mmCIF file of C-alpha atoms in Angstrom:
data_model
loop_
_atom_site.group_PDB
_atom_site.id
_atom_site.type_symbol
_atom_site.label_atom_id
_atom_site.label_comp_id
_atom_site.label_asym_id
_atom_site.label_seq_id
_atom_site.Cartn_x
_atom_site.Cartn_y
_atom_site.Cartn_z
ATOM 1 C CA SER A 1 51.575 135.073 24.245
ATOM 2 C CA TYR A 2 52.282 134.356 27.726
ATOM 3 C CA GLY A 3 54.450 131.259 29.007
ATOM 4 C CA MET A 4 51.526 130.299 31.102
ATOM 5 C CA GLY A 5 48.059 131.634 31.444
ATOM 6 C CA LEU A 6 45.691 130.957 34.480
ATOM 7 C CA PHE A 7 42.073 131.464 35.292
ATOM 8 C CA TYR A 8 40.160 130.584 38.386
ATOM 9 C CA VAL A 9 43.137 129.334 40.826
ATOM 10 C CA THR A 10 41.187 129.402 43.860
ATOM 11 C CA ASN A 11 40.768 128.226 47.438
ATOM 12 C CA THR A 12 44.021 127.024 48.585
ATOM 13 C CA SER A 13 45.265 126.224 45.075
ATOM 14 C CA SER A 14 48.632 126.204 44.434
ATOM 15 C CA ILE A 15 51.630 126.421 41.515
ATOM 16 C CA ARG A 16 54.780 125.298 42.547
ATOM 17 C CA ASP A 17 58.452 124.704 40.740
ATOM 18 C CA VAL A 18 57.661 126.512 37.456
ATOM 19 C CA GLU A 19 60.445 127.675 35.139
ATOM 20 C CA ILE A 20 59.473 129.971 32.379
ATOM 21 C CA ARG A 21 62.050 131.474 29.719
ATOM 22 C CA GLY A 22 61.727 133.540 26.789
ATOM 23 C CA GLY A 23 58.240 134.740 25.290
ATOM 24 C CA ASP A 24 55.943 137.917 25.424
ATOM 25 C CA GLY A 25 55.216 137.297 28.755
ATOM 26 C CA GLY A 26 56.115 134.943 31.759
ATOM 27 C CA LEU A 27 52.700 134.577 33.516
ATOM 28 C CA LEU A 28 48.897 135.831 33.320
ATOM 29 C CA LEU A 29 46.520 135.797 36.377
ATOM 30 C CA THR A 30 42.953 136.664 36.109
ATOM 31 C CA LYS A 31 40.468 135.243 38.817
ATOM 32 C CA GLU A 32 42.888 133.954 41.376
ATOM 33 C CA PHE A 33 41.817 134.391 44.785
ATOM 34 C CA TYR A 34 43.477 132.385 48.111
ATOM 35 C CA GLY A 35 46.309 131.254 45.925
ATOM 36 C CA PHE A 36 49.617 129.960 46.584
ATOM 37 C CA PHE A 37 52.522 130.221 44.151
ATOM 38 C CA GLU A 38 56.379 129.500 44.926
ATOM 39 C CA ASN A 39 59.553 128.707 43.170
ATOM 40 C CA ILE A 40 58.507 130.149 40.336
ATOM 41 C CA LYS A 41 61.120 131.472 37.934
ATOM 42 C CA ILE A 42 60.909 133.657 34.726
ATOM 43 C CA LYS A 43 63.706 135.164 32.452
ATOM 44 C CA ASP A 44 63.933 137.368 29.676
ATOM 45 C CA CYS A 45 60.337 138.019 28.626
ATOM 46 C CA ALA A 46 60.208 140.804 25.823
ATOM 47 C CA LYS A 47 57.147 142.385 28.121
ATOM 48 C CA ILE A 48 55.934 141.560 31.378
ATOM 49 C CA GLY A 49 57.395 138.376 33.877
ATOM 50 C CA VAL A 50 53.715 138.284 35.700
ATOM 51 C CA HIS A 51 50.949 140.252 35.078
ATOM 52 C CA LEU A 52 48.077 139.904 37.683
ATOM 53 C CA LEU A 53 45.022 141.078 36.003
ATOM 54 C CA ALA A 54 41.690 142.127 37.395
ATOM 55 C CA GLY A 55 38.684 142.473 35.309
ATOM 56 C CA GLY A 56 37.104 145.105 38.017
ATOM 57 C CA THR A 57 34.440 142.532 39.336
ATOM 58 C CA SER A 58 34.838 140.201 41.974
ATOM 59 C CA ASP A 59 34.342 137.311 38.992
ATOM 60 C CA THR A 60 37.688 138.820 37.594
ATOM 61 C CA GLY A 61 39.752 139.941 40.773
ATOM 62 C CA VAL A 62 43.118 138.701 41.886
ATOM 63 C CA ASN A 63 42.914 138.300 45.720
ATOM 64 C CA ALA A 64 44.646 137.260 48.601
ATOM 65 C CA ASN A 65 47.313 134.885 47.283
ATOM 66 C CA VAL A 66 50.697 134.688 48.256
ATOM 67 C CA TYR A 67 53.741 134.394 46.289
ATOM 68 C CA GLN A 68 56.867 132.964 48.031
ATOM 69 C CA GLY A 69 60.119 132.523 46.273
ATOM 70 C CA LEU A 70 59.302 134.184 43.136
ATOM 71 C CA TRP A 71 62.474 135.248 41.106
ATOM 72 C CA ILE A 72 61.680 137.780 37.929
ATOM 73 C CA THR A 73 64.727 138.914 36.000
ATOM 74 C CA GLY A 74 65.316 140.343 32.445
ATOM 75 C CA CYS A 75 61.848 141.146 31.079
ATOM 76 C CA GLU A 76 60.921 145.206 30.154
ATOM 77 C CA ASN A 77 58.551 145.058 33.515
ATOM 78 C CA ASN A 78 58.927 142.466 36.269
ATOM 79 C CA LEU A 79 55.551 142.668 37.485
ATOM 80 C CA VAL A 80 52.552 144.180 36.555
ATOM 81 C CA PHE A 81 49.868 144.679 38.703
ATOM 82 C CA ASP A 82 46.226 145.941 37.372
ATOM 83 C CA ASP A 83 42.891 146.536 39.249
ATOM 84 C CA VAL A 84 41.945 149.603 37.435
ATOM 85 C CA ALA A 85 38.443 149.173 39.148
ATOM 86 C CA GLY A 86 39.249 148.480 42.785
ATOM 87 C CA SER A 87 38.222 144.965 43.203
ATOM 88 C CA PHE A 88 40.913 143.860 45.398
ATOM 89 C CA SER A 89 40.006 143.747 49.175
ATOM 90 C CA ASN A 90 42.562 141.065 51.067
ATOM 91 C CA VAL A 91 46.193 141.274 51.169
ATOM 92 C CA VAL A 92 48.258 140.068 48.587
ATOM 93 C CA VAL A 93 52.015 138.765 49.505
ATOM 94 C CA PHE A 94 55.119 138.907 47.602
ATOM 95 C CA LYS A 95 57.625 136.868 50.457
ATOM 96 C CA ASP A 96 61.039 136.026 49.917
ATOM 97 C CA CYS A 97 60.931 137.020 46.010
ATOM 98 C CA THR A 98 63.648 138.425 43.639
ATOM 99 C CA PHE A 99 62.755 141.530 40.730
ATOM 100 C CA GLU A 100 66.188 142.205 39.192
ATOM 101 C CA ASN A 101 67.321 143.337 35.843
ATOM 102 C CA SER A 102 63.964 144.902 34.146
ATOM 103 C CA ARG A 103 64.555 147.047 31.421
ATOM 104 C CA LYS A 104 62.473 149.427 32.206
ATOM 105 C CA THR A 105 59.986 149.910 35.732
ATOM 106 C CA SER A 106 60.428 146.555 37.682
ATOM 107 C CA ILE A 107 57.252 147.008 39.326
ATOM 108 C CA ILE A 108 54.142 148.700 38.536
ATOM 109 C CA LEU A 109 51.405 148.692 40.844
ATOM 110 C CA ASN A 110 47.855 150.116 39.350
ATOM 111 C CA GLY A 111 45.080 150.460 42.085
ATOM 112 C CA VAL A 112 45.689 147.702 43.848
ATOM 113 C CA ARG A 113 45.288 147.675 47.578
ATOM 114 C CA PRO A 114 46.470 146.243 49.961
ATOM 115 C CA VAL A 115 50.091 144.716 48.602
ATOM 116 C CA LYS A 116 53.190 143.345 51.164
ATOM 117 C CA PHE A 117 56.416 142.968 49.591
ATOM 118 C CA ILE A 118 57.967 140.999 52.863
ATOM 119 C CA GLY A 119 61.864 140.232 52.550
ATOM 120 C CA THR A 120 61.714 140.894 49.186
ATOM 121 C CA TYR A 121 65.062 141.875 46.608
ATOM 122 C CA HIS A 122 65.012 144.690 44.428
ATOM 123 C CA GLU A 123 68.308 145.171 42.347
ATOM 124 C CA SER A 124 70.029 146.168 39.235
ATOM 125 C CA ASN A 125 66.332 147.277 37.550
ATOM 126 C CA PHE A 126 65.693 149.536 34.830
ATOM 127 C CA THR A 127 68.840 148.960 32.506
ATOM 128 C CA GLU A 128 67.891 150.743 29.413
ATOM 129 C CA GLY A 129 68.776 154.177 29.174
ATOM 130 C CA ALA A 130 71.615 156.542 30.612
ATOM 131 C CA ALA A 131 69.843 156.826 33.711
ATOM 132 C CA ALA A 132 67.477 154.702 36.017
ATOM 133 C CA GLY A 133 63.839 155.462 36.176
ATOM 134 C CA GLU A 134 61.761 154.273 39.259
ATOM 135 C CA VAL A 135 62.453 150.471 40.512
ATOM 136 C CA VAL A 136 58.715 150.564 42.016
ATOM 137 C CA GLU A 137 55.960 153.320 40.626
ATOM 138 C CA VAL A 138 52.998 152.905 42.141
ATOM 139 C CA PHE A 139 49.842 154.760 40.843
ATOM 140 C CA GLY A 140 45.904 154.437 40.645
ATOM 141 C CA PHE A 141 43.175 155.395 43.089
ATOM 142 C CA ASP A 142 44.028 154.264 47.119
ATOM 143 C CA THR A 143 46.697 152.037 46.429
ATOM 144 C CA GLU A 144 47.847 151.016 49.691
ATOM 145 C CA VAL A 145 51.789 149.186 49.744
ATOM 146 C CA THR A 146 53.909 147.994 52.502
ATOM 147 C CA PHE A 147 57.692 146.918 52.498
ATOM 148 C CA ASP A 148 58.865 145.236 55.216
ATOM 149 C CA SER A 149 62.382 144.011 55.453
ATOM 150 C CA CYS A 150 63.014 144.733 51.815
ATOM 151 C CA PHE A 151 66.778 145.436 49.698
ATOM 152 C CA ILE A 152 65.779 148.075 46.899
ATOM 153 C CA ASN A 153 69.262 149.231 44.921
ATOM 154 C CA VAL A 154 69.172 151.221 42.263
ATOM 155 C CA ASN A 155 72.530 150.152 41.024
ATOM 156 C CA LYS A 156 72.646 153.117 38.298
ATOM 157 C CA VAL A 157 73.666 157.169 38.120
ATOM 158 C CA HIS A 158 69.891 158.320 39.464
ATOM 159 C CA ASP A 159 68.125 161.009 37.450
ATOM 160 C CA PRO A 160 67.220 163.508 39.761
ATOM 161 C CA ASP A 161 63.745 163.077 38.767
ATOM 162 C CA ALA A 162 63.515 159.721 39.372
ATOM 163 C CA PHE A 163 62.360 157.623 42.531
ATOM 164 C CA ALA A 164 63.305 154.491 43.702
ATOM 165 C CA VAL A 165 59.653 154.046 44.953
ATOM 166 C CA LYS A 166 57.399 156.560 42.907
ATOM 167 C CA CYS A 167 53.952 157.135 44.648
ATOM 168 C CA GLU A 168 51.104 159.019 43.155
ATOM 169 C CA THR A 169 47.628 159.210 44.692
ATOM 170 C CA SER A 170 48.675 156.067 47.427
ATOM 171 C CA ARG A 171 49.833 155.106 50.739
ATOM 172 C CA VAL A 172 53.289 153.607 51.243
ATOM 173 C CA THR A 173 54.829 152.093 54.161
ATOM 174 C CA ASP A 174 58.509 151.179 55.043
ATOM 175 C CA THR A 175 59.144 149.488 57.600
ATOM 176 C CA ALA A 176 63.088 148.669 58.250
ATOM 177 C CA THR A 177 64.002 148.807 54.222
#
């Protein structure tokens, strides 16, 4: 169960000043277009902090949203963004957000495009296990991600086979991180 599950937040709707603690997941979003999410704090969820889930059609996509001041800490995965059928077309922006203390991979991006992280902070992620894994894992078809002025710190003895940002069949742009 999620602290908050939202379906059909559209046309400049906004969700602001929310705090979610514990539970299986923090926030589940499906069919979100042109929304604004600000000052949302999610802490210590058993599984996913924020799950953006697209069902693969324009009727169930997550598209053209802005997330500002999002703070997620202590979840198994802080952010999971799934679009296995490629229904996104407009940029989703994470601005001035913090993703920290995930127990496993902090951010998983699967088949989404484009996504921008601007001024985001990533620290002390992948806290389970002796060595760190990926902070951000990008995979799926034609995923496109931009990191602009972001801070990404692994903070552990890093597994030589792991990367801070791991990409498979994707494009990642790094601008002054």
